[in-house]
Backbone as CSV, one residue per row, in Angstrom:
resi,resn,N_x,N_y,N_z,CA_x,CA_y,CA_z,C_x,C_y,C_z
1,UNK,-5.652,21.324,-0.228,-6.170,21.765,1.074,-7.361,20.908,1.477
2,UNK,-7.142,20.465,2.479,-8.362,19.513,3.242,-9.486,20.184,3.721
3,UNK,-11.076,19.743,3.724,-12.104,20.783,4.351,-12.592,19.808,5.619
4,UNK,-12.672,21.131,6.243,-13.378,20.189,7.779,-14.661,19.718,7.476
5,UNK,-14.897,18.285,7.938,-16.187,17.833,8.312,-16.875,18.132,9.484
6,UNK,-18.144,19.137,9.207,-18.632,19.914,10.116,-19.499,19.236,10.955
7,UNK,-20.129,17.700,10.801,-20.663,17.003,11.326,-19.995,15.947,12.225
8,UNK,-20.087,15.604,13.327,-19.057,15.082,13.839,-19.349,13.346,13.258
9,UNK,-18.343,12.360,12.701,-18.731,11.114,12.247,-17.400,10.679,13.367
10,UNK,-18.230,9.061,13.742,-16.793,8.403,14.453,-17.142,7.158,13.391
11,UNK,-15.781,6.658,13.233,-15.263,5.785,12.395,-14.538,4.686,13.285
12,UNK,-14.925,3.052,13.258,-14.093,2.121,13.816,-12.766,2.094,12.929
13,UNK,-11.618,2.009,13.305,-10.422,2.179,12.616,-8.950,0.922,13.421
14,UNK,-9.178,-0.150,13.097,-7.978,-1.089,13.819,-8.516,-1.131,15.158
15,UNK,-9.569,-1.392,15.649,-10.522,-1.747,16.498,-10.683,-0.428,18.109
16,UNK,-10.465,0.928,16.869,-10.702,2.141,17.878,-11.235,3.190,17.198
17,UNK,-11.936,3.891,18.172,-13.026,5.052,17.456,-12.067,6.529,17.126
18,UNK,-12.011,6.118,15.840,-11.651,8.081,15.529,-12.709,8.687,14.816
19,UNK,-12.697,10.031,14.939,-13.492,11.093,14.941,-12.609,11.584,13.330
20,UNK,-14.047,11.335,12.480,-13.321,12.199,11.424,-13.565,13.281,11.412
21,UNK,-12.629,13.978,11.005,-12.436,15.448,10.755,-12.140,16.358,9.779
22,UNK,-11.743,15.402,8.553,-11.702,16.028,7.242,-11.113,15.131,6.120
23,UNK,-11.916,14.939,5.001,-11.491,14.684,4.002,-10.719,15.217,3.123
24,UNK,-10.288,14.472,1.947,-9.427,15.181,0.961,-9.446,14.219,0.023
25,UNK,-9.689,14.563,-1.401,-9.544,13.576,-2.513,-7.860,13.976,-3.030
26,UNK,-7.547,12.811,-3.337,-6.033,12.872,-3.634,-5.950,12.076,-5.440
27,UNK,-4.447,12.259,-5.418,-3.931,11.260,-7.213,-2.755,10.610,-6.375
28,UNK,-3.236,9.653,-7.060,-1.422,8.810,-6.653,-0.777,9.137,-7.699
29,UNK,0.555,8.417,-7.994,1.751,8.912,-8.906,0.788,8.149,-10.439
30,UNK,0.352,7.319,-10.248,-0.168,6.872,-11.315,-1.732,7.366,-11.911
31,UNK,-1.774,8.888,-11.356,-2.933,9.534,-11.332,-4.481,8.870,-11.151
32,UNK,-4.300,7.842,-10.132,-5.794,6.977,-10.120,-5.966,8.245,-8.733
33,UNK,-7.572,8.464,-8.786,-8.001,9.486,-6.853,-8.126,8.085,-6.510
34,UNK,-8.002,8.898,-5.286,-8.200,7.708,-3.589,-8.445,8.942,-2.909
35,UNK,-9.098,8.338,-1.931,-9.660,9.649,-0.728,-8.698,9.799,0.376
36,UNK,-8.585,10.687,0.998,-8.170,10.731,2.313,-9.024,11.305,3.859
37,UNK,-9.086,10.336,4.500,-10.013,10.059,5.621,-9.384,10.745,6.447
38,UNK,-9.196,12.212,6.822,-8.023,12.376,7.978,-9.131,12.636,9.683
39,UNK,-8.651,11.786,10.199,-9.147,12.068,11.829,-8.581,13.170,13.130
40,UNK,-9.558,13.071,14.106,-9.103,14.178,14.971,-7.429,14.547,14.888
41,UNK,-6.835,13.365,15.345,-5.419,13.683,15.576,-4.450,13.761,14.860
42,UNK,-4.744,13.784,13.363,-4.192,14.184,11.837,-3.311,12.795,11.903
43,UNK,-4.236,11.376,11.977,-3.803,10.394,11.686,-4.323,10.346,10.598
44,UNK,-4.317,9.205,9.610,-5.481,8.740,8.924,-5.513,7.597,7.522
45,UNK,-6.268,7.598,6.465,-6.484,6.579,6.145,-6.932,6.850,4.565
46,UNK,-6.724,6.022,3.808,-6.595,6.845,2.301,-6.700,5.408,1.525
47,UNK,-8.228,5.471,1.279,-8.958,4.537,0.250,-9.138,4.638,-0.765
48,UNK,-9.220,4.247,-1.860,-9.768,3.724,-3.753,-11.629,3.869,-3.417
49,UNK,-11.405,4.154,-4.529,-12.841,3.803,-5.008,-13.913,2.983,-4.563
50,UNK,-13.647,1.887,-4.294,-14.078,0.619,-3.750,-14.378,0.505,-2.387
51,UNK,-13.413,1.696,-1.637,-13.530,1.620,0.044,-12.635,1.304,0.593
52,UNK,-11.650,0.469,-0.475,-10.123,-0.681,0.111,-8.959,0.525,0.613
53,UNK,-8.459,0.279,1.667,-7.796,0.793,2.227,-6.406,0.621,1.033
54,UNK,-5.713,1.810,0.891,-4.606,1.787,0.271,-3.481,2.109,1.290
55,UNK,-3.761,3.281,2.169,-2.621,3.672,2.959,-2.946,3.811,4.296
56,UNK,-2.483,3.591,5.431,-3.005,3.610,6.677,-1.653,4.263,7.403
57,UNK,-1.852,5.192,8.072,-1.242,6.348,8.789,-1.457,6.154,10.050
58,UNK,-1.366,5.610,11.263,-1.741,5.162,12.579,-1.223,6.314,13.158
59,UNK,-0.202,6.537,13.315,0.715,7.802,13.956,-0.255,9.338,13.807
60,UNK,-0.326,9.956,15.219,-0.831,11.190,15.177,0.345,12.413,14.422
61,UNK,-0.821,13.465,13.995,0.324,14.658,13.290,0.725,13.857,11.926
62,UNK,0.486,12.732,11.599,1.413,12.254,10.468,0.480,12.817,9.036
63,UNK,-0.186,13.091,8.620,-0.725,13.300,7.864,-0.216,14.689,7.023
64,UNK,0.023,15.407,7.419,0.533,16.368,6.590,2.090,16.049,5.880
65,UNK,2.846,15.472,7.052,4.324,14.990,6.158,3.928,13.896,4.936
66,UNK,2.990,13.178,5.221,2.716,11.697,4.529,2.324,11.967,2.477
67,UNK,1.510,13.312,2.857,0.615,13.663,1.350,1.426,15.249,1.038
68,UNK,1.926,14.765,-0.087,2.801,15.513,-1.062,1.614,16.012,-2.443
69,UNK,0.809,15.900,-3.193,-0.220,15.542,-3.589,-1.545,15.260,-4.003
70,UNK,-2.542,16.412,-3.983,-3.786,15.997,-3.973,-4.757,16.805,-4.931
71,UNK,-5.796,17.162,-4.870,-6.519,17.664,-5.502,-7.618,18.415,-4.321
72,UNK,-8.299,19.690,-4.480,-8.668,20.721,-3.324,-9.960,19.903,-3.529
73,UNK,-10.842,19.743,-2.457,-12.294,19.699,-2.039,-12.449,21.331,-1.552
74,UNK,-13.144,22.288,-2.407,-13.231,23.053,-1.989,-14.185,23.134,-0.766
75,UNK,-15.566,23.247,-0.761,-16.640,23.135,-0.395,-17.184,22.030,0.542
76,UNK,-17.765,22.789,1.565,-18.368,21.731,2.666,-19.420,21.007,1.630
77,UNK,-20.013,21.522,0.698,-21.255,20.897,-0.031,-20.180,19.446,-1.015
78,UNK,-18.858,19.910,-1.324,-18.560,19.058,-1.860,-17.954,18.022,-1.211
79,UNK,-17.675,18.266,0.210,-16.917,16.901,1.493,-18.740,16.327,1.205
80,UNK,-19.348,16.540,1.667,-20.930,15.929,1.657,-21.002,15.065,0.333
81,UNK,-20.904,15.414,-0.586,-21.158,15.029,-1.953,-19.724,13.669,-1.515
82,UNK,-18.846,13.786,-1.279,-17.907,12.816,-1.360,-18.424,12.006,-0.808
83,UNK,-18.640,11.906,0.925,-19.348,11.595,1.537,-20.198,10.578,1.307
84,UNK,-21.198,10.808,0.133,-22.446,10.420,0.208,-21.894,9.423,-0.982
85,UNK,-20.809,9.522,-1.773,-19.744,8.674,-2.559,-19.327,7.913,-2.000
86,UNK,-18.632,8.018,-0.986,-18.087,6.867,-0.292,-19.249,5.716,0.269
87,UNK,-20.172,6.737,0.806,-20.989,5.546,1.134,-20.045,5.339,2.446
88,UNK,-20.002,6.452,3.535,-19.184,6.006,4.986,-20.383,6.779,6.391
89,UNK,-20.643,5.383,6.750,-21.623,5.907,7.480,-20.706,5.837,9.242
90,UNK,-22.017,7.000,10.041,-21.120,6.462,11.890,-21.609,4.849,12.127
91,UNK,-20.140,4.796,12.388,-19.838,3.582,13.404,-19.121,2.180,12.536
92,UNK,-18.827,3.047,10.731,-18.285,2.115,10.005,-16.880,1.154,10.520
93,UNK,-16.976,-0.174,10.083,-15.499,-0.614,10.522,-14.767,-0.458,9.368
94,UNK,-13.553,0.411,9.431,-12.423,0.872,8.082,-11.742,-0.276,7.973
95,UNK,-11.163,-0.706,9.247,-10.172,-1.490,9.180,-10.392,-2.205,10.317
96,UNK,-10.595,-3.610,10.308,-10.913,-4.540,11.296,-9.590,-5.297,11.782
97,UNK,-9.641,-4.892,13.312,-8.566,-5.633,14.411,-8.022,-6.519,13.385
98,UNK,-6.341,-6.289,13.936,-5.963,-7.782,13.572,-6.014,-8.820,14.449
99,UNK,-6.826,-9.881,13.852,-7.060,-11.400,14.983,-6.648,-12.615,14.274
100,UNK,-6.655,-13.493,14.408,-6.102,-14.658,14.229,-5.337,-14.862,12.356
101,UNK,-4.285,-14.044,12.580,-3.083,-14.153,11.389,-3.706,-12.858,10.468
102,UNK,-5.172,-12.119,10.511,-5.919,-11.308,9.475,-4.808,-10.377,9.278
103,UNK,-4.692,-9.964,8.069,-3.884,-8.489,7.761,-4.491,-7.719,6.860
104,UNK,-4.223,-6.859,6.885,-4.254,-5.618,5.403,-3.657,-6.044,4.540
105,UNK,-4.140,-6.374,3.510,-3.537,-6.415,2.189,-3.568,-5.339,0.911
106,UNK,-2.439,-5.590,0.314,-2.347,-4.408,-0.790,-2.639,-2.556,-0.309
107,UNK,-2.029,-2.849,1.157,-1.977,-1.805,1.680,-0.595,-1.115,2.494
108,UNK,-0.354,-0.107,2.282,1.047,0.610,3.365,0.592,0.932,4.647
109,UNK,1.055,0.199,5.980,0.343,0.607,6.895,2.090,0.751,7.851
110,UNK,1.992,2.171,7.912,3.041,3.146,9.120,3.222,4.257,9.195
111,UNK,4.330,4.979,8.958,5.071,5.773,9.248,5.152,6.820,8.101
112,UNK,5.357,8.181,7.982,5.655,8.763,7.131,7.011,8.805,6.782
113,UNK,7.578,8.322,5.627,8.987,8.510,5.276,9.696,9.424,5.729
114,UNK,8.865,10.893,5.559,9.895,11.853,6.158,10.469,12.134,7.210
115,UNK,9.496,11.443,8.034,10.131,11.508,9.316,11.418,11.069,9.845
116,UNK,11.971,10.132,8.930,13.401,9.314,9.345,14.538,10.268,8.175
117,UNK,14.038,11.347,7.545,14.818,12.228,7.011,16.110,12.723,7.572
118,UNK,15.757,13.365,8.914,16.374,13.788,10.136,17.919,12.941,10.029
119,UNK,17.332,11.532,10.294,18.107,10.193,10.850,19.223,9.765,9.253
120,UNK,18.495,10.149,7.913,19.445,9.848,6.752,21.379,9.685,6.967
121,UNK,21.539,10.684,7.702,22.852,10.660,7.468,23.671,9.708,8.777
122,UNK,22.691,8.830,9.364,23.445,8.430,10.676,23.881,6.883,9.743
123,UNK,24.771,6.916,9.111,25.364,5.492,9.001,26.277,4.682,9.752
124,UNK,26.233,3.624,9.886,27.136,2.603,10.377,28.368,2.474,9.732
125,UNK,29.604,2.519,10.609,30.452,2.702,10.629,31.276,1.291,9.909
126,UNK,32.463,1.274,9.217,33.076,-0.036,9.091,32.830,-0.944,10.374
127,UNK,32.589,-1.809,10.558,33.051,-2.725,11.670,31.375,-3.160,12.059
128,UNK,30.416,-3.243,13.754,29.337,-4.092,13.948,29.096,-2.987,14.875
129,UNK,28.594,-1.933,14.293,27.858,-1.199,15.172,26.577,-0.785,14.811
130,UNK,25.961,-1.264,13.852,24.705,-1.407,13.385,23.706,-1.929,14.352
131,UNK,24.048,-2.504,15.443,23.276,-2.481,16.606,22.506,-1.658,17.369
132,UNK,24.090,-0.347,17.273,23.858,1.045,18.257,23.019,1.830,17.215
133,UNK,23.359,1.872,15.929,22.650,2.357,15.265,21.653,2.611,14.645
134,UNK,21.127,1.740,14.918,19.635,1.064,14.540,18.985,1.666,16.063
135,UNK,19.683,1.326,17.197,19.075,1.945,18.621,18.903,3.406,18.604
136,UNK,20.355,3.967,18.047,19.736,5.689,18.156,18.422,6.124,17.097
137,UNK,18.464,5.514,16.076,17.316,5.904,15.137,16.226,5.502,15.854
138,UNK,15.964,4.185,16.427,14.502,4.346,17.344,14.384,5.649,18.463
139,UNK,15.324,5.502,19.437,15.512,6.415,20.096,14.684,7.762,19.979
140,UNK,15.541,8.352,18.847,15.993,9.492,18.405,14.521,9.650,17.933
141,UNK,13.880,9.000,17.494,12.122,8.754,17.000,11.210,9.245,18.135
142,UNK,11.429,8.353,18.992,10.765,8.351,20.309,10.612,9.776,21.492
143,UNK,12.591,10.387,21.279,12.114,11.344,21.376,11.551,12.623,20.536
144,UNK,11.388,12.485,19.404,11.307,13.142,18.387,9.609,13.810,18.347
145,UNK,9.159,12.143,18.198,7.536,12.249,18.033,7.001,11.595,19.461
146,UNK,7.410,11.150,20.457,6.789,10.338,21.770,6.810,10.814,22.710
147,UNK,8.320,11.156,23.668,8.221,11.697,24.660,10.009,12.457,24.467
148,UNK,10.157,13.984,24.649,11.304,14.389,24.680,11.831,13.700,25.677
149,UNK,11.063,13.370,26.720,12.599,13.294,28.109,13.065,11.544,27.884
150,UNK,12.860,10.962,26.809,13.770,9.655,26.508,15.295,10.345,26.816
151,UNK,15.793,10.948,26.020,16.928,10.992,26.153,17.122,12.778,26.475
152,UNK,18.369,12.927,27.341,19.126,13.841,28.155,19.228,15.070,26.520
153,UNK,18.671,15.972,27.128,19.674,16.956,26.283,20.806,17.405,26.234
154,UNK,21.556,16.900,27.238,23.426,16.611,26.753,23.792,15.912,26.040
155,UNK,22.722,14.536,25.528,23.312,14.013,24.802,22.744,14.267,23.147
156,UNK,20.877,14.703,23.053,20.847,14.866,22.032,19.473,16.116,22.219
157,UNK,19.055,16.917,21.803,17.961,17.564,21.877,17.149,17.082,20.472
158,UNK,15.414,17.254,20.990,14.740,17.094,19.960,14.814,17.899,18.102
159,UNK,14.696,16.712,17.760,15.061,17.329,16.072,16.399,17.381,15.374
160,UNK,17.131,16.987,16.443,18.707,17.151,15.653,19.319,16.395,15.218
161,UNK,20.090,16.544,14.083,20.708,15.703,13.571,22.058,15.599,13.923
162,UNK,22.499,15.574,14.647,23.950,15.108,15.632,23.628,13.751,16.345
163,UNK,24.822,12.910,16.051,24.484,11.622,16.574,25.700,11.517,17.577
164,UNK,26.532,12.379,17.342,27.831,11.671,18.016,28.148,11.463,19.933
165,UNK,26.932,11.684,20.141,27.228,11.976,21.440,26.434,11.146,22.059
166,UNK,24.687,10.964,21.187,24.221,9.839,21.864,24.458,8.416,21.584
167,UNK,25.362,8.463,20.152,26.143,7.399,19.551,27.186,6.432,20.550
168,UNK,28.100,7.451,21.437,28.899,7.186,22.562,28.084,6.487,23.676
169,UNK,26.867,7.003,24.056,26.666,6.746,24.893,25.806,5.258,24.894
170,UNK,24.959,5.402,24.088,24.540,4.038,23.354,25.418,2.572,22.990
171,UNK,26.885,3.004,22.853,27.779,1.880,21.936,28.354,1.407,23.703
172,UNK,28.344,2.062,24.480,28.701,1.858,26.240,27.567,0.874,26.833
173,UNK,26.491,0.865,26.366,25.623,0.028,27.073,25.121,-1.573,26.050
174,UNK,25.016,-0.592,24.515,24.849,-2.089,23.631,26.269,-3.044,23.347
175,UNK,27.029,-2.135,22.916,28.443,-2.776,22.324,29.832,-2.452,23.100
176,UNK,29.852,-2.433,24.524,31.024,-1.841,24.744,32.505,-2.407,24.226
177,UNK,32.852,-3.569,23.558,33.418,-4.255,22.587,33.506,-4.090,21.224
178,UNK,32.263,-3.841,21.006,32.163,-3.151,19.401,31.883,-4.782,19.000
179,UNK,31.527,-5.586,19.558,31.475,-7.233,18.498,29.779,-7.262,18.486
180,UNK,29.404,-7.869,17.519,28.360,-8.258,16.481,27.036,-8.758,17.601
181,UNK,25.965,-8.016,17.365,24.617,-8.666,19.098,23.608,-9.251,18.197
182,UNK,23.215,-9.747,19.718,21.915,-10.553,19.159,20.652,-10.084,19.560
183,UNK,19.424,-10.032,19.538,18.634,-9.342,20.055,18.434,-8.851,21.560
184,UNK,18.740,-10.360,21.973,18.787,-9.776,23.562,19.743,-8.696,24.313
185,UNK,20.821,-8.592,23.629,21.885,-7.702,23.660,21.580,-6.305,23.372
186,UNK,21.304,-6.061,22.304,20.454,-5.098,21.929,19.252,-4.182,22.646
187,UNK,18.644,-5.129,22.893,16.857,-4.908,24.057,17.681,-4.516,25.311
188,UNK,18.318,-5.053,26.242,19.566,-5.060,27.350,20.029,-3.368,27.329
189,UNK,20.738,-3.290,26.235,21.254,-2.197,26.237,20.839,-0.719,26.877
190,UNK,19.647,-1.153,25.539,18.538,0.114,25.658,17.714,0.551,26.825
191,UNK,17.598,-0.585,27.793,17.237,-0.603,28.523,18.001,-0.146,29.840
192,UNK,19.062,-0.624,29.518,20.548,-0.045,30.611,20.464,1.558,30.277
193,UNK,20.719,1.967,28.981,21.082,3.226,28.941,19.806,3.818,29.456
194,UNK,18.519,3.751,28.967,16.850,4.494,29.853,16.952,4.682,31.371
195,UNK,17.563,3.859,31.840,17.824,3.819,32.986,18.826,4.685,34.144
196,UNK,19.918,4.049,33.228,20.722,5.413,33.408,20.629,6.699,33.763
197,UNK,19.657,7.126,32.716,19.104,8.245,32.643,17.761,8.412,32.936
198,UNK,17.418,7.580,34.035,16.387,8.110,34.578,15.183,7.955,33.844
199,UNK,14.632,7.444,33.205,13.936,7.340,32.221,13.560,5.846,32.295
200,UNK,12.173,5.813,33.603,11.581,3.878,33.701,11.251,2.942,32.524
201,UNK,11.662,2.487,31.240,11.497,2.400,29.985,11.985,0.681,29.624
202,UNK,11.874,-0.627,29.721,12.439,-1.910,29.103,12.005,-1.594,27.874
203,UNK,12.894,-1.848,26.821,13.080,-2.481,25.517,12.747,-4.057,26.090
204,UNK,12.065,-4.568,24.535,11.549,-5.894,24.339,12.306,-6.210,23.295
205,UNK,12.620,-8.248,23.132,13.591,-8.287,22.138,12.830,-9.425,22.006
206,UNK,12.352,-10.344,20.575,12.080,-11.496,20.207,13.089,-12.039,19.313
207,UNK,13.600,-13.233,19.353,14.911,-13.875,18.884,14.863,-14.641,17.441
208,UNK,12.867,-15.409,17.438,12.735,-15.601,16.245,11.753,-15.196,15.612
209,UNK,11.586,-15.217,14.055,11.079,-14.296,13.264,10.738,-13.368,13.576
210,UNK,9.865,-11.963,12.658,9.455,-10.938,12.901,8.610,-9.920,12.732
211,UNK,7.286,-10.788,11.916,6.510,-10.576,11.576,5.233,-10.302,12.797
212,UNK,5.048,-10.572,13.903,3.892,-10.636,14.651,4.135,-9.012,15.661
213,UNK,5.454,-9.337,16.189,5.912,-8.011,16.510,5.620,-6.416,16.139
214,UNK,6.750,-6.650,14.862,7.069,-5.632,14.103,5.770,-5.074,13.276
215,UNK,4.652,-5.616,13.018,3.243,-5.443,13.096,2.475,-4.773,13.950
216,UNK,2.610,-5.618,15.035,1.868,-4.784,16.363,2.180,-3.492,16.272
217,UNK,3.157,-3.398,16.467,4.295,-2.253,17.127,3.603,-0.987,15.903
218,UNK,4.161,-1.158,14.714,3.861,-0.080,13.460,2.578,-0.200,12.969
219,UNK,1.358,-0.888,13.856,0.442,-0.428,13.553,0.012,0.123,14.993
220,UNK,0.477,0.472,15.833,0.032,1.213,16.945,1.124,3.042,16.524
221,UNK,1.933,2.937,15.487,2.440,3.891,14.807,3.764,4.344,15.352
222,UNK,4.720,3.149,16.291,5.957,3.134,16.834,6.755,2.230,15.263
223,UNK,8.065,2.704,15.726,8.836,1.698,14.430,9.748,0.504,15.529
224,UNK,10.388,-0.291,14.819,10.734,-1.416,15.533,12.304,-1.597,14.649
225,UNK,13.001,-2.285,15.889,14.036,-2.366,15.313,14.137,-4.217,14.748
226,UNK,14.976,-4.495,13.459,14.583,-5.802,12.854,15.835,-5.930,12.779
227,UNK,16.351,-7.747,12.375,17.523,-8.548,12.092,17.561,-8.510,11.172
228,UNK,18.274,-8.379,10.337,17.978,-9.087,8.645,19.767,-9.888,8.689
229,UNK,19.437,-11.166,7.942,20.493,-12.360,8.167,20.880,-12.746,6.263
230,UNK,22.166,-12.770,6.511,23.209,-12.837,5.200,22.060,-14.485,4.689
231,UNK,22.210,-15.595,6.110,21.422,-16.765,5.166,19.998,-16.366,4.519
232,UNK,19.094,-15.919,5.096,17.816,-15.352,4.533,18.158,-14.517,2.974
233,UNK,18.822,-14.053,2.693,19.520,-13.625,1.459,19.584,-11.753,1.640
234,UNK,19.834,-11.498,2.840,19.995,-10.109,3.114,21.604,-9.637,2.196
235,UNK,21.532,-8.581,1.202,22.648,-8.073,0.945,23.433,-7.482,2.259
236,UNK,22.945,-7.286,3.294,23.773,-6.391,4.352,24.348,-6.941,5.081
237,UNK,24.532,-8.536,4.662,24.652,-9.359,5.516,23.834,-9.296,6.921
238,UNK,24.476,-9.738,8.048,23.872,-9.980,9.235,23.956,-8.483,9.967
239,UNK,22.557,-7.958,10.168,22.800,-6.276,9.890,21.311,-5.387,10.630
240,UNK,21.391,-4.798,11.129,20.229,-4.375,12.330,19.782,-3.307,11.316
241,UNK,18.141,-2.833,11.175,17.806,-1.773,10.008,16.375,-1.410,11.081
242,UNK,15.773,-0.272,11.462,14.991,0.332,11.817,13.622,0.591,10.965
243,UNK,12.468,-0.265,11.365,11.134,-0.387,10.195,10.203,0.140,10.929
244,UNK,9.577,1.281,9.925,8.244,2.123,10.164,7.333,1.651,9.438
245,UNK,7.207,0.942,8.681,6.234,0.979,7.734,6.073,-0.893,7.284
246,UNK,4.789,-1.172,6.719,4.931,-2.860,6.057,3.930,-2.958,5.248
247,UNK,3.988,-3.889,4.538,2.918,-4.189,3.538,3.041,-4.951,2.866
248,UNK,1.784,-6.014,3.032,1.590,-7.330,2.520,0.919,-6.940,1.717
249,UNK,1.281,-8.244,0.195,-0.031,-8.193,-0.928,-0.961,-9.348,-0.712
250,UNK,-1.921,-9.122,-1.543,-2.825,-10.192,-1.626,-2.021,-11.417,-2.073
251,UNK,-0.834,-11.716,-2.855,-0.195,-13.113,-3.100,0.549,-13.369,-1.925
252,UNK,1.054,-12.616,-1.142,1.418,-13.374,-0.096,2.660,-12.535,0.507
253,UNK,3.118,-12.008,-0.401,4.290,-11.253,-0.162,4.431,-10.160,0.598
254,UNK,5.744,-10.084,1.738,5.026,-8.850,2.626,6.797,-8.079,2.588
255,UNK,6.867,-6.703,2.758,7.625,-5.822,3.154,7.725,-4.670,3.967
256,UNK,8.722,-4.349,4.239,9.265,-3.181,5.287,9.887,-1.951,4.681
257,UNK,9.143,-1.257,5.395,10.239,0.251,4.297,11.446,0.342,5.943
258,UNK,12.267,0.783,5.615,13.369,0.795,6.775,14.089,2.173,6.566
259,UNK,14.673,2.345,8.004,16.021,3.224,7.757,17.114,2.447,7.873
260,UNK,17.878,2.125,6.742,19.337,0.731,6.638,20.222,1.534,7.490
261,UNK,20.132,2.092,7.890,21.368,2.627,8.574,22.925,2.450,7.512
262,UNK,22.497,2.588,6.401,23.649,2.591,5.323,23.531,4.153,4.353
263,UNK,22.596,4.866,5.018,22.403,6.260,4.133,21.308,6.510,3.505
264,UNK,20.071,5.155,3.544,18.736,4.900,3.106,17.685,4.754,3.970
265,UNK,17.058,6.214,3.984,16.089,6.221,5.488,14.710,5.205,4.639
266,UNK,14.473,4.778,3.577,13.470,5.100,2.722,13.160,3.733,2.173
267,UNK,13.925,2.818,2.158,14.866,1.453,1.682,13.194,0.561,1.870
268,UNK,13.060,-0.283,1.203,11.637,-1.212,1.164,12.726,-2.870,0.995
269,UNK,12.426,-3.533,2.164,13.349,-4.887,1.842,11.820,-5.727,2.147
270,UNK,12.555,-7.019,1.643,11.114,-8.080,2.066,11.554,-8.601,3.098
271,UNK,10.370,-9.141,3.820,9.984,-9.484,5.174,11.221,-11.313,5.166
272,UNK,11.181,-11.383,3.977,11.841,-12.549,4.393,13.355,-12.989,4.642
273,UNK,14.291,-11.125,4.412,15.254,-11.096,5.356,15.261,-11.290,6.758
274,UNK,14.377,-11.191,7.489,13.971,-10.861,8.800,14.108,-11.565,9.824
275,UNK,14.889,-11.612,10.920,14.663,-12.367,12.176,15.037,-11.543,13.150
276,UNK,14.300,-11.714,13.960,14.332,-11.227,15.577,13.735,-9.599,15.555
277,UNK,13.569,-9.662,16.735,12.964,-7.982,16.915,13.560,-7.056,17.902
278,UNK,13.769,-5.749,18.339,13.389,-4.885,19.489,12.929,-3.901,19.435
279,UNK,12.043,-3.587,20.177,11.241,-2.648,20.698,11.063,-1.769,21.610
280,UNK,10.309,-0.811,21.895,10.041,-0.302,22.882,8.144,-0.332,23.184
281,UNK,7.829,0.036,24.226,5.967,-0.148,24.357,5.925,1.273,23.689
């Protein structure tokens, strides 16, 4: 159980002011504590010892699905005592803008896994519809946690796990052929079907790599839809997968947790399957 911080502190956080609102000392699986920084809008941020960011939660509400895990701060005297541990004063910078190539390292910065729970059972079908499918899982996100009126409640209402209807309607605007897209095809689609339905909305599509994007995007706490290509050494071959989450190490190496649209909402591939992007703002 988390205790409110009764003093109001604002914290610079990815170059914006949140208001913390309660701590929590936690164990990871490997029983080391790390703290948890949670802010007004139950986003938040979950440091080591040291101060180093381990996990970064951008997305509002995400904080309770995210921590499975922790250890009680009972006492306002003992958030203070942490507090005065951390050594976190107003107006600290947690996490400084990303500017010219800077990243987080040795850190998870997105999405809570559970959230693409919902989406587990939407797999891609024999044949190249991993396009559409990868589209309803953003979608289906967007209206989930963003805005319900993305999509019609004839075709899907918030929270449900029925795909087959916005599946139809989706494979009409991305794939009406059912043959294999490329990003722009994809972005096109999504954008046809928003429209459709009333809903003023362009999808964005970048053709090469996908690292600058798919960054932006999941650290403003949206997921992005990614390429991953049989030459890059993707097992899925040439194959569309939905990414909430990334994380680079300090050697250099960076990854994506994804929903594969193969039955694995949860799936961690490296960044260097990767080409092309789409999005939504």
């Amino acid at each position: 159980m988390k205790q409110t911080v009764e003093k109001w502190l604002y914290l610079t956080v990815d170059d914006h002011k949140k208001r913390l609102n309660a701590v929590e000392q936690l164990t990871t699986k490997e029983e080391k504590p790390v703290y948890a920084l949670i802010f007004e809008d139950e986003s938040y941020l979950i440091i080591d010892q040291k101060k180093q960011p381990v996990e970064y939660g951008p997305a509002a509400q995400s904080y309770k699905e995210a921590i499975e895990s922790y250890q009680i701060v009972k006492t306002s005297e003992e958030v203070n005592r942490l507090l005065r541990f951390l050594d976190i004063k107003e107006d600290d910078s947690l996490i400084k803008p990303k500017k010219n190539g800077q990243e987080l390292l040795d850190c998870w910065v997105g999405l809570p896994e559970k959230r693409f729970l919902t989406y587990k059972n939407w797999r891609t079908p024999a044949g190249y519809l991993c396009g559409t499918y990868a589209a309803m899982v953003l979608l289906a996100y967007y209206q989930d946690f963003q805005n319900e009126r993305m999509i019609p409640p004839n075709l899907r209402t918030k929270g449900s796990k029925e795909s087959e209807k916005l599946r139809d309607a989706l494979r009409k605007t991305i794939q009406p052929l059912g043959l294999p897209t490329v990003p722009l095809q994809v972005s096109h689609g999504i954008t046809k079907f928003l429209k459709e339905n009333d809903y003023p909305c362009s999808a964005r599509s970048t053709v090469a790599g996908s690292s600058q994007r798919a960054t932006k995007r999941i650290r403003q706490g949206k997921p992005v839809i990614l390429g991953v290509l049989k030459v890059l050494g993707s097992p899925y071959g040439n194959h569309w997968v939905t990414a909430y989450a990334y994380y680079e190490s300090s050697s250099g190496e960076r990854f994506y947790k994804v929903h594969d649209n193969w039955g694995n909402y949860e799936r961690t591939i490296p960044a260097k399957w990767c080409n092309g992007t789409v999005s939504l703002p």
